[in-house]
Coordinates of C-alpha atoms in Angstrom, one line a residue:
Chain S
X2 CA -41.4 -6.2 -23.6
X3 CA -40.9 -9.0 -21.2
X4 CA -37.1 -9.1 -19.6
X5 CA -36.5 -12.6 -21.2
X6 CA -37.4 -11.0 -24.5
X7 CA -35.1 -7.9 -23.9
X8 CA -32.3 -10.2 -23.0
X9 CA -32.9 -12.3 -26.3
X10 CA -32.4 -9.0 -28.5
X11 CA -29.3 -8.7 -26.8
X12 CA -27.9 -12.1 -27.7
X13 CA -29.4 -11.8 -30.7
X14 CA -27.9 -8.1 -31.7
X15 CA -24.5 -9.0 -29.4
X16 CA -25.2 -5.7 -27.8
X17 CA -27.0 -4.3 -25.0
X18 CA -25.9 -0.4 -26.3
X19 CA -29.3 1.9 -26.0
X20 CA -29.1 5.1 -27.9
X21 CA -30.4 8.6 -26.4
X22 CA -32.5 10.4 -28.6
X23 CA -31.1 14.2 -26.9
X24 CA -31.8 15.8 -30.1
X25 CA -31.6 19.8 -29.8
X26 CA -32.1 22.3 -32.7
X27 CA -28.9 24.0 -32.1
X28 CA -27.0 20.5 -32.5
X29 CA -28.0 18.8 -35.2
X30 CA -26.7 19.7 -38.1
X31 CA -27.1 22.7 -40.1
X32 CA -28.9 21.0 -43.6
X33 CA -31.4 19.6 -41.9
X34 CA -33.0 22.8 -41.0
X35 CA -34.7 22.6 -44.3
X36 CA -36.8 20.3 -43.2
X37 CA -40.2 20.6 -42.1
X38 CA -39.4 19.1 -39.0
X39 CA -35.7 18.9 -38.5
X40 CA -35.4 16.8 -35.3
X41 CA -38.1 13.8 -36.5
X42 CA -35.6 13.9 -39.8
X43 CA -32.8 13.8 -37.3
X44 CA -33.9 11.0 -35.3
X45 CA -35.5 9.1 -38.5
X46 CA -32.1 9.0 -39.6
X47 CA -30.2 8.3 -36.3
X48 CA -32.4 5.1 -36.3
X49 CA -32.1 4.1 -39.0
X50 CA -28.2 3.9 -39.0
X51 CA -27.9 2.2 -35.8
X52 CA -31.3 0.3 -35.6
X53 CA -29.4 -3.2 -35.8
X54 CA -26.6 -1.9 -33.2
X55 CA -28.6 -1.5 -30.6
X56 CA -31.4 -3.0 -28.2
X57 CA -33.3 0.3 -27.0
X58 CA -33.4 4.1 -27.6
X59 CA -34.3 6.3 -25.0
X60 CA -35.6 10.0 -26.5
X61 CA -35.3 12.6 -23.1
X62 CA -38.5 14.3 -23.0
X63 CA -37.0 17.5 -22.2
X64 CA -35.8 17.9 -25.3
X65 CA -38.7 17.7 -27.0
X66 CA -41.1 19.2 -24.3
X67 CA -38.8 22.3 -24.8
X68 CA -40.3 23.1 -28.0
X69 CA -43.6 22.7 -26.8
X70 CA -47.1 21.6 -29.5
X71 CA -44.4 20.4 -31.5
X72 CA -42.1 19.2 -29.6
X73 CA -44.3 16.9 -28.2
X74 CA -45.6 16.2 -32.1
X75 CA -41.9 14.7 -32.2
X76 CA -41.8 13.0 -29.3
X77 CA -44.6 10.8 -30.3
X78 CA -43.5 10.8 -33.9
X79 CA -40.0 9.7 -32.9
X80 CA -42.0 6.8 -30.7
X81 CA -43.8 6.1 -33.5
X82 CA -40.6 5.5 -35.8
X83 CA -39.1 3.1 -32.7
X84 CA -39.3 -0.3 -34.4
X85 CA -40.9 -2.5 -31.8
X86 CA -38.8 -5.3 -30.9
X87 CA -36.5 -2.6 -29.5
X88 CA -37.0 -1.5 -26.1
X89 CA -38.0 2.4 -25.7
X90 CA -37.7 4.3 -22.5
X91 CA -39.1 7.7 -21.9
X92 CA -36.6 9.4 -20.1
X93 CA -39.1 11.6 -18.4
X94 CA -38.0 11.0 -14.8
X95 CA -41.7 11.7 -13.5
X96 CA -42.9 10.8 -10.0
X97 CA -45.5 12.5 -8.1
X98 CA -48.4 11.7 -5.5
X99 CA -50.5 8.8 -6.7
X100 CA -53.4 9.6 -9.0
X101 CA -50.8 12.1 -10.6
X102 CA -48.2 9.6 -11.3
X103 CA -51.1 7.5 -13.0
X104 CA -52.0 10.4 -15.3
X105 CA -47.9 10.2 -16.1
X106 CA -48.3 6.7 -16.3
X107 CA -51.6 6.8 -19.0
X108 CA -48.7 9.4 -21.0
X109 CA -46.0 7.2 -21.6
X110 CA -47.9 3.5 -21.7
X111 CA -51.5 4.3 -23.2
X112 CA -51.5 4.5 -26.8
X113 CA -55.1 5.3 -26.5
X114 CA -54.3 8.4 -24.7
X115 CA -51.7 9.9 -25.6
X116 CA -50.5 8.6 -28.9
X117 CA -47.5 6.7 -27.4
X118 CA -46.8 3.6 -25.8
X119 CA -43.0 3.2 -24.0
X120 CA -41.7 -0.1 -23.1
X121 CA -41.0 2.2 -19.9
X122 CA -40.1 5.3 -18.2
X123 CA -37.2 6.7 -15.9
X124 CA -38.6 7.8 -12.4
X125 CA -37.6 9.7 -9.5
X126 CA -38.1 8.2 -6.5
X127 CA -38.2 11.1 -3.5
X128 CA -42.2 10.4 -3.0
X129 CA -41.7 7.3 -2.2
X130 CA -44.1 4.2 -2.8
X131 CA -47.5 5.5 -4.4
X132 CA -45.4 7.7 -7.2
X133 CA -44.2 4.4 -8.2
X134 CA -46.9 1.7 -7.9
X135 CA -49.2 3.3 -10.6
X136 CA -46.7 2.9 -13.7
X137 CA -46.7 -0.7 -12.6
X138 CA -50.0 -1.4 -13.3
X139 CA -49.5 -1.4 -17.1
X140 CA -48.6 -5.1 -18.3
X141 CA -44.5 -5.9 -19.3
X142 CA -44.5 -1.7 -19.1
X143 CA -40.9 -0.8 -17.0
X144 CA -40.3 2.0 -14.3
X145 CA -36.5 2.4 -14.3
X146 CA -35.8 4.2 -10.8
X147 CA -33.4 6.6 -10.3
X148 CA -30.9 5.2 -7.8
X149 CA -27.4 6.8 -8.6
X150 CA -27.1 8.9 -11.1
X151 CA -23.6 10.3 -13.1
X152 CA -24.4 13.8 -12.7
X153 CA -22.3 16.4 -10.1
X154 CA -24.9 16.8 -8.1
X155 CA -25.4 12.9 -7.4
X156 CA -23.2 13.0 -4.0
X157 CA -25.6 16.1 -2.1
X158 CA -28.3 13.7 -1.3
X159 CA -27.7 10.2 -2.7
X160 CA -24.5 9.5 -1.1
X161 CA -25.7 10.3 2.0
X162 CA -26.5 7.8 5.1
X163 CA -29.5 6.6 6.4
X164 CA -28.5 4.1 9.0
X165 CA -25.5 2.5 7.8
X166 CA -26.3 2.4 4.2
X167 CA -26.6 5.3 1.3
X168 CA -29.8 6.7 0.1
X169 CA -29.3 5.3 -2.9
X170 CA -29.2 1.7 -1.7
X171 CA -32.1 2.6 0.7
X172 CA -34.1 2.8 -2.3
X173 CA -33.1 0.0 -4.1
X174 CA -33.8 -1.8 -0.9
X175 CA -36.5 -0.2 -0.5
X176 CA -38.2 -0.1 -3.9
X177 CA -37.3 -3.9 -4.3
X178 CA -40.2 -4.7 -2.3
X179 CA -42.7 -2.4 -4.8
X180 CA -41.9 -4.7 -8.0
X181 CA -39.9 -7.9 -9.1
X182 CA -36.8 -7.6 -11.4
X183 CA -39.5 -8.4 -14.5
X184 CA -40.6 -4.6 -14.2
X185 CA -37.9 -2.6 -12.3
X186 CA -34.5 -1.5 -13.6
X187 CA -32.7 0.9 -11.7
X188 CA -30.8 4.1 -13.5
X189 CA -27.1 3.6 -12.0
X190 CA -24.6 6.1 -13.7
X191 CA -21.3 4.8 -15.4
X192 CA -19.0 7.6 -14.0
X193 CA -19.0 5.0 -10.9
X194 CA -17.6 2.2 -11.7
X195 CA -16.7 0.1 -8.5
X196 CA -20.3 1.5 -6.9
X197 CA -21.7 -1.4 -9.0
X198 CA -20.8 -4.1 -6.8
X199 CA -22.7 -2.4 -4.4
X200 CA -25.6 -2.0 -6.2
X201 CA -25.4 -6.0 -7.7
X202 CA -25.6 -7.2 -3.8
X203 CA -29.2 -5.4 -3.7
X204 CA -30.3 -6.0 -7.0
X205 CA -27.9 -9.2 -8.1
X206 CA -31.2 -9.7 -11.0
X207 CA -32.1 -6.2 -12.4
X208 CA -31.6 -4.9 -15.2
X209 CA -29.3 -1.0 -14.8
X210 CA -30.2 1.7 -17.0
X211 CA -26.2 3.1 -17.6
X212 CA -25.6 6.4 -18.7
X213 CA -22.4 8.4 -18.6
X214 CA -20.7 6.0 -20.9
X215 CA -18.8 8.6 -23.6
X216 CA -19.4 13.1 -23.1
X217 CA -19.9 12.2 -19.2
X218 CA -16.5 10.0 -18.9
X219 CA -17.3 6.8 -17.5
X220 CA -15.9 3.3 -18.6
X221 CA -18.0 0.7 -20.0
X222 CA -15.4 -2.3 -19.1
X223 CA -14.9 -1.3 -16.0
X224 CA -19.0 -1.3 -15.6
X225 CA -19.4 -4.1 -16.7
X226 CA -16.5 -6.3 -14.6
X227 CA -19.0 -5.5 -11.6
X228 CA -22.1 -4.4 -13.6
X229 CA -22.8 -8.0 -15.5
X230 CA -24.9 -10.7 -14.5
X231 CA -26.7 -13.9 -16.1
X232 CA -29.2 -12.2 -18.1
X233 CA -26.8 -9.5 -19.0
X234 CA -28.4 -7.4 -17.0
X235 CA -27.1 -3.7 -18.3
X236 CA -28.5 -1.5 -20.9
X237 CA -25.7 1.1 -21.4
X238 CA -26.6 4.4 -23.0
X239 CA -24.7 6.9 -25.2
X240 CA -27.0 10.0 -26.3
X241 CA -24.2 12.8 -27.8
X242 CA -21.1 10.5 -28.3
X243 CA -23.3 8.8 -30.4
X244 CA -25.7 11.4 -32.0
X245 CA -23.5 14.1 -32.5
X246 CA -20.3 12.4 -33.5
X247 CA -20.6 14.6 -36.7
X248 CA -22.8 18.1 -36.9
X249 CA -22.0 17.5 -41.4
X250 CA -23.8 15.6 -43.7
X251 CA -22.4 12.0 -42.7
X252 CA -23.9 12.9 -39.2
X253 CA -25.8 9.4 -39.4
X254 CA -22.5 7.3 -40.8
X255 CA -20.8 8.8 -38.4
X256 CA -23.4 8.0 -35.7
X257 CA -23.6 4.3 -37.0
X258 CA -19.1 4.6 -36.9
X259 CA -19.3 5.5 -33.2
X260 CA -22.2 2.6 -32.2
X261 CA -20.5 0.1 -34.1
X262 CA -17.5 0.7 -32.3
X263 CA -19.7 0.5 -28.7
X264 CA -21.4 -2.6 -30.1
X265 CA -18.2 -4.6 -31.3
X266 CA -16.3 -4.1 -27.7
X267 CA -19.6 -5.4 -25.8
X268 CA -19.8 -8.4 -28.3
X269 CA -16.4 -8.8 -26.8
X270 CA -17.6 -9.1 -23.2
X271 CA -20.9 -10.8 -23.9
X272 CA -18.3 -13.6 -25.4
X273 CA -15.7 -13.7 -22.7
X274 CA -18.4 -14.4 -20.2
X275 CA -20.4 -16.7 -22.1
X276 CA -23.5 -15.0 -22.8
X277 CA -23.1 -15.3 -26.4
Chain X
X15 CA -42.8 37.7 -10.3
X16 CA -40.9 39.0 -7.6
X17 CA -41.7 38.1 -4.0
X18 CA -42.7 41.4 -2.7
X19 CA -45.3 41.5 -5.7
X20 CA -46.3 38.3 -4.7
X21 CA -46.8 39.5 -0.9
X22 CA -48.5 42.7 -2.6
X23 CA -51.2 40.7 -4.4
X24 CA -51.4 38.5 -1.5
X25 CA -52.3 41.6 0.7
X26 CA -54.5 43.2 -2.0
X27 CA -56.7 39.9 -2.4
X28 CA -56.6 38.8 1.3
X29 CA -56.3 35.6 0.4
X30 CA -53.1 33.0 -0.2
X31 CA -55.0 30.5 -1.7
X32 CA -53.6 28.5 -4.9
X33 CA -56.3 26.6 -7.3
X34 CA -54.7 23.4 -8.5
X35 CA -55.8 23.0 -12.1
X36 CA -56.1 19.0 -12.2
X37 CA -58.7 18.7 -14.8
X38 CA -59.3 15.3 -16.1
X39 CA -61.9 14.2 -18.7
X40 CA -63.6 12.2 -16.8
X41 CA -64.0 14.2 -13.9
X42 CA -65.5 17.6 -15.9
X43 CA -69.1 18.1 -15.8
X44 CA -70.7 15.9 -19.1
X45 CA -72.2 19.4 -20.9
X46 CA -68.6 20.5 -21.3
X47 CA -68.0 17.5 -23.8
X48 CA -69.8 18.9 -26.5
X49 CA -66.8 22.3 -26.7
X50 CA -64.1 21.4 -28.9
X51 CA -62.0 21.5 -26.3
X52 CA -63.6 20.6 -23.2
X53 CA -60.8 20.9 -20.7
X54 CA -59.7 24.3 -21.6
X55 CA -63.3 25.7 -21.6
X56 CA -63.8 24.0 -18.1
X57 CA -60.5 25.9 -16.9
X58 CA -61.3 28.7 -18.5
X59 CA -64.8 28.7 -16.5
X60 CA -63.2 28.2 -13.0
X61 CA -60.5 30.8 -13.7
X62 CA -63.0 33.1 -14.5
X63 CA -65.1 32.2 -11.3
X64 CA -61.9 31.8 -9.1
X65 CA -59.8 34.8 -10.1
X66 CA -60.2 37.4 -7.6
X67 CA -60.2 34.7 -4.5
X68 CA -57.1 33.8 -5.7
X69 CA -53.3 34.6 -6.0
X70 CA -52.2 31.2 -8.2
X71 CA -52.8 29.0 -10.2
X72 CA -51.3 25.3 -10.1
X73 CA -51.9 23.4 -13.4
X74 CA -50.9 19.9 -12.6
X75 CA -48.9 18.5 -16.4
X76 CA -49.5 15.1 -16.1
X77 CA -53.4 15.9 -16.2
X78 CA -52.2 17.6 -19.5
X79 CA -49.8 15.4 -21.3
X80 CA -51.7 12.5 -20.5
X81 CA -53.6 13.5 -23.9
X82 CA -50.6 13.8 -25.9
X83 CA -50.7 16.8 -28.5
X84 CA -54.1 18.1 -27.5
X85 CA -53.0 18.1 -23.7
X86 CA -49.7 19.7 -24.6
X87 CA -52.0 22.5 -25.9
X88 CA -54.4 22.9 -23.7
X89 CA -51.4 23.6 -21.0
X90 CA -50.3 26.4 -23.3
X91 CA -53.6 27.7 -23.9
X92 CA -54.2 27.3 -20.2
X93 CA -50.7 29.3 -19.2
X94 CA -51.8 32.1 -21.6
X95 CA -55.3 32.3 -19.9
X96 CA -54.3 32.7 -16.2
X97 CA -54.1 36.5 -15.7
X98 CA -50.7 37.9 -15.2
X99 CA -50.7 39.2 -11.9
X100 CA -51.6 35.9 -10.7
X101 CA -48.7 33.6 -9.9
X102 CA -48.4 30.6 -12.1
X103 CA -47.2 27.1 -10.8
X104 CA -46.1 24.5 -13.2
X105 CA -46.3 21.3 -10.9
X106 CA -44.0 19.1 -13.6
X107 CA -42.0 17.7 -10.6
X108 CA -39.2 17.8 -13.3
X109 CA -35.2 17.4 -12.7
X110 CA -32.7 16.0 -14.5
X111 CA -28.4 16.7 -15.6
X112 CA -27.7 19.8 -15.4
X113 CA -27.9 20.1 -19.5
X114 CA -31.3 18.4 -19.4
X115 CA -32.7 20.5 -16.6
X116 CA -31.6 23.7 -18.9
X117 CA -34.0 22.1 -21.7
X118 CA -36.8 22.0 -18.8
X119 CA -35.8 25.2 -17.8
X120 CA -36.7 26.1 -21.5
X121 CA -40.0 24.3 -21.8
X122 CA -41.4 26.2 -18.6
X123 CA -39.6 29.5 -18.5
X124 CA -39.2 30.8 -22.6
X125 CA -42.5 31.8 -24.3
X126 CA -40.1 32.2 -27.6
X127 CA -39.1 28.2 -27.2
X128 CA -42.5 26.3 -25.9
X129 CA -45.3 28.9 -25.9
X130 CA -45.1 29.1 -22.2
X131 CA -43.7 31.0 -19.4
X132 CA -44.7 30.3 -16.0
X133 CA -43.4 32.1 -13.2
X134 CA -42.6 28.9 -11.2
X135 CA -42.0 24.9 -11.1
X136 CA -41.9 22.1 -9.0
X137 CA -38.7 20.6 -8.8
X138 CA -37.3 17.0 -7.1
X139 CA -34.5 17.1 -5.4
X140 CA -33.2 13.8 -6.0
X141 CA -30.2 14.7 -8.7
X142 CA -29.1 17.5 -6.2
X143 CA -27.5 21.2 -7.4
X144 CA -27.3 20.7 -11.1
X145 CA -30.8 19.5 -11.5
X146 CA -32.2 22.7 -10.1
X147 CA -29.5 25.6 -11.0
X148 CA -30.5 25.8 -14.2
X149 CA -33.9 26.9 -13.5
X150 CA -32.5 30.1 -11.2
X151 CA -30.9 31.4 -14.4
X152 CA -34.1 32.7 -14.9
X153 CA -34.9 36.3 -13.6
X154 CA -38.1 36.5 -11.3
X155 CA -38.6 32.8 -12.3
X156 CA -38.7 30.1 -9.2
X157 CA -38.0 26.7 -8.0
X158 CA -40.4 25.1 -5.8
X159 CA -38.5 21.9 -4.3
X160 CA -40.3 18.9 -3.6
X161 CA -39.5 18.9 1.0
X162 CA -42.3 17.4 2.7
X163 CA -44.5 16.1 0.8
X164 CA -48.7 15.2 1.7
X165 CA -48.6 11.8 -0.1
X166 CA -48.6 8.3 1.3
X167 CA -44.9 7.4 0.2
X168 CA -43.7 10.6 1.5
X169 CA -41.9 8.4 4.8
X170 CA -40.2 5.6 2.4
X171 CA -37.1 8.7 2.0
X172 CA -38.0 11.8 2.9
X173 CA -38.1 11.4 6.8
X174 CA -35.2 8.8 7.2
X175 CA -32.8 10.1 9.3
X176 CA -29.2 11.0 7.7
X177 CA -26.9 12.7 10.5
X178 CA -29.6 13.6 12.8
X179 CA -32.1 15.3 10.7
X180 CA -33.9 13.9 8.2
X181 CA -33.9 14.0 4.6
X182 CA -36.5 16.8 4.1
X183 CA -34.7 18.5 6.2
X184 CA -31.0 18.1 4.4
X185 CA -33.1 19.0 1.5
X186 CA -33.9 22.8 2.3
X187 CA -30.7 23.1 4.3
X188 CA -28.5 21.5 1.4
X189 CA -30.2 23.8 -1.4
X190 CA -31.0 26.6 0.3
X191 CA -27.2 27.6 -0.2
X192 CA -28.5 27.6 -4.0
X193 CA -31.2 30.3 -4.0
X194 CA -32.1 32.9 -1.5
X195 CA -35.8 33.1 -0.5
X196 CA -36.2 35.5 -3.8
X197 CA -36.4 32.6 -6.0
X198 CA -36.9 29.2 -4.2
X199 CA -39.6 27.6 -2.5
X200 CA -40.6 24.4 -0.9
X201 CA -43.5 22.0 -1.3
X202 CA -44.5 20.8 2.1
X203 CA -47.7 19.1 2.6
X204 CA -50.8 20.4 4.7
X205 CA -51.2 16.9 6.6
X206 CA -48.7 17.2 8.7
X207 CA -49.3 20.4 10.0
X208 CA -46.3 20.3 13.3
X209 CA -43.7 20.0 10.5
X210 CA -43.8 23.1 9.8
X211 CA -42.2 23.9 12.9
X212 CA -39.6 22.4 11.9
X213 CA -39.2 23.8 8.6
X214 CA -39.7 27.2 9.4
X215 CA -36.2 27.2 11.6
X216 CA -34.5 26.0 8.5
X217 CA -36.5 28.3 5.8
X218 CA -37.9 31.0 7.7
X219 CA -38.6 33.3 4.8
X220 CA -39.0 31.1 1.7
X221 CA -42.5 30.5 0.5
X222 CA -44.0 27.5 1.4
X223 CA -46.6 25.8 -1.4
X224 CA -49.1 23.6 0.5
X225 CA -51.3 21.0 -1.2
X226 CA -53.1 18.5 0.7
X227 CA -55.9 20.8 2.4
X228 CA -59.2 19.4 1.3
X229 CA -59.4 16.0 -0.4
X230 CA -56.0 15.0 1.4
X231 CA -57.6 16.0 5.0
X232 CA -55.2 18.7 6.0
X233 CA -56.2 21.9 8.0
X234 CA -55.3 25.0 7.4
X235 CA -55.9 26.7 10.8
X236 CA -52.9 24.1 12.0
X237 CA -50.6 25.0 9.0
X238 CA -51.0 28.8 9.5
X239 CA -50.3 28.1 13.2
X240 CA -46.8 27.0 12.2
X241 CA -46.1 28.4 8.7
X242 CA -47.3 31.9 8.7
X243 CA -44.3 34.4 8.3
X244 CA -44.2 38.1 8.1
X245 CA -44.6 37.8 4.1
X246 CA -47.8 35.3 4.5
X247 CA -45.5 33.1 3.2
X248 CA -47.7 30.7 2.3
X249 CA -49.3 29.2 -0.5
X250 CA -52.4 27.2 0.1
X251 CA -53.6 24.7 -2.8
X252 CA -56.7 23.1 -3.6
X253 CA -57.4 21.1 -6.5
X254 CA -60.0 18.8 -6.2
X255 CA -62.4 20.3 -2.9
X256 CA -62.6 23.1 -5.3
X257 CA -62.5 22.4 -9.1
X258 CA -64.4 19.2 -8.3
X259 CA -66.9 21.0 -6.0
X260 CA -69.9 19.9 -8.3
X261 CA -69.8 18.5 -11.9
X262 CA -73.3 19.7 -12.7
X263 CA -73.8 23.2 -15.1
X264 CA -73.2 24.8 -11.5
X265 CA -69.5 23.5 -11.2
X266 CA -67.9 27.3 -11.5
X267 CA -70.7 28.4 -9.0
X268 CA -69.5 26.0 -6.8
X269 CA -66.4 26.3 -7.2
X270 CA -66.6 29.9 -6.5
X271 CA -68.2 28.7 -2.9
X272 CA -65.5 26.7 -2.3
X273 CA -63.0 29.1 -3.2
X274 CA -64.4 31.8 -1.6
X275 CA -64.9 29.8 1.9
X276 CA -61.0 29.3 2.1
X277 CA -60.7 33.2 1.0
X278 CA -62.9 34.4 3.9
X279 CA -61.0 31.8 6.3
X280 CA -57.8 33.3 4.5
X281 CA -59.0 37.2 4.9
X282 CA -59.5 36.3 8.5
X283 CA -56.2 34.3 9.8
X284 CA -54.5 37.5 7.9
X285 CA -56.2 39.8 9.5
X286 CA -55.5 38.5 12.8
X287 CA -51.9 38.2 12.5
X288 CA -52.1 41.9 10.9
X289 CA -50.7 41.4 7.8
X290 CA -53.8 43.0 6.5

């Protein structure tokens, strides 16, 4: 998917919510155990309740990895069941020397391979340049580098300075070089509000992968006061505010309740700045 | 796997050596095409040929999950083929939220969850302490964090300087306040064999895993130089210089050779320092 594309979903859906598929066996409820594959049922019906509320899901591969042959059955099953005009990220946060990271790049871009094709994958980026370059090679195919994330352990390296600026915005700067805004988002957690102003002077056209909106605390008006910019620019996530707003039978109304709400308050900001 | 039964088998083999199991399709020897499963049947073969040189294995999961399903199996299959008293290595490079690192925690660590339980990953550092706590909670399981690594990219972050010291530096410092040397280990790459110098003062008893002798051009006589501890301490990969060392019917012959050259180098670097 091309970023004028993505953006057009966006006007077109007035949201720019993603949903995380972080869908775990001891989670979800209880009556769909019955089924012969409980977490494809789950996310079958998570998508289809919020399919027109939001511009992208994003399953994490852990959770499906976890339960190994199938797990992974799921994974591309739950690709599979994406509609296609709406952008998919593997949140698989991959990265290694170069020929590996184009083995991880032939897993989450080449259908032919693997079974699955991603609009684009979440990467680390502690090797530097050639873990990144491969996953680049695949046409209007995404890397989304980590940059800051909205976990505890975000301040014991990425907060830390390298001449003046933050590791972090060392490899934004850094990384800027490796790809144009058409195939590089950067993950940028929501549990930091102001640090988006920072991250906008480095990367004033990239799309930010946003998570920490909802379970993780952070505040999606605040994000987007510094976060917004002329193509909207921000996919924000929600994976268990979402998902598991009920563990009953009206798991998925519930689920659709808790995106609608997401996607009616960004339809209010995408109108007060004018992008709708 | 505990470290002293690592030493033990390190002592009893003479040998430190790792075999990195990056088996492609395309790089396997043609006959093995006609098996049903011609990866497994070519790692199979070198374990086989390779298993007494050896005190680890190092299956490399992109190689696997590039092929969806089928490679998801073979890396199970593969896990339950590597003798027991050799050390397994899952090189996932994984890390995540804490919550999410649990689930990878899972897929590498529970035989009852994912069909696999290694006695080790690779881990990034980039998330810092909850990305990599979750794997500790694992008796006689290990993290092996991503320090130094042999790859081109490895000087975009890892040797800036923050503080006066540089990153992969901070890195063992920072974490080694999160496991003792009884359950964490560092990557650190072979070509840059003076590092280890400098890593030793800050980790003078962890394990050291060292890819990049071979096909990345780093020497072994230099790393034991600098790395060698009173435990060995080191683990010594090669992936391609052996697996790759023909792709005729003679490739677990070779391989063998190949194996068996770094043993005898091994065997006599130990013996020298005594530790045999």
């Amino acid at each position: 998917m091309t970023k004028q594309q993505l953006f057009e979903q966006i006007q077109k859906k007035r949201s720019f919510l993603c949903v995380g598929l972080d869908s775990s066996l001891d989670k979800i409820p209880k009556h769909l155990l019955k089924y012969e594959n409980p977490i494809l049922e789950f996310n079958k019906q998570i998508i289809d309740a919020t399919k027109d509320l939001c511009v992208a899901y994003k399953p994490n591969t852990a959770f499906y990895e976890c339960y190994g042959k199938k797990g992974w059955e799921t994974l591309i099953d739950t690709w599979n069941y994406i509609p296609k005009d709406i952008f998919s990220i593997a949140d698989a946060k991959r990265g290694d020397i170069g020929n590996t990271s184009a083995m991880y790049a032939q897993t989450f871009f080449d259908e032919s391979s693997s079974g699955m094709s991603f609009d684009s994958v979440t990467v680390a980026p502690y090797m530097g340049i050639d873990s990144v370059k491969p996953f680049l090679t695949f046409k209007n195919k995404w890397v989304i580098l980590l940059a800051l994330t909205s976990n505890e352990g975000h301040a014991d390296f990425q907060l830390q300075e390298i001449g003046g600026e933050r590791l972090f915005e060392k490899v934004i700067k850094t990384s800027s070089a490796w790809a144009s805004d058409e195939q590089m988002m950067y993950v940028v957690g929501a549990t930091r509000g102001a640090s988006f102003a920072d991250v906008r002077k480095l990367a004033p056209n990239n799309f930010l992968l946003v998570p920490g909106v909802g379970a993780q605390g952070g505040d999606l008006k605040e994000v987007c006061k510094y976060g917004l910019n002329a193509k909207c620019g921000l996919l924000i996530n929600s994976s268990r505010g979402i998902i598991y707003a009920s563990n009953g039978e009206d798991f998925a109304e519930r689920a659709r309740e808790e995106a609608l709400k997401l996607q009616q308050e960004m339809e209010g900001i995408l109108t007060e700045v004018g992008l709708v």
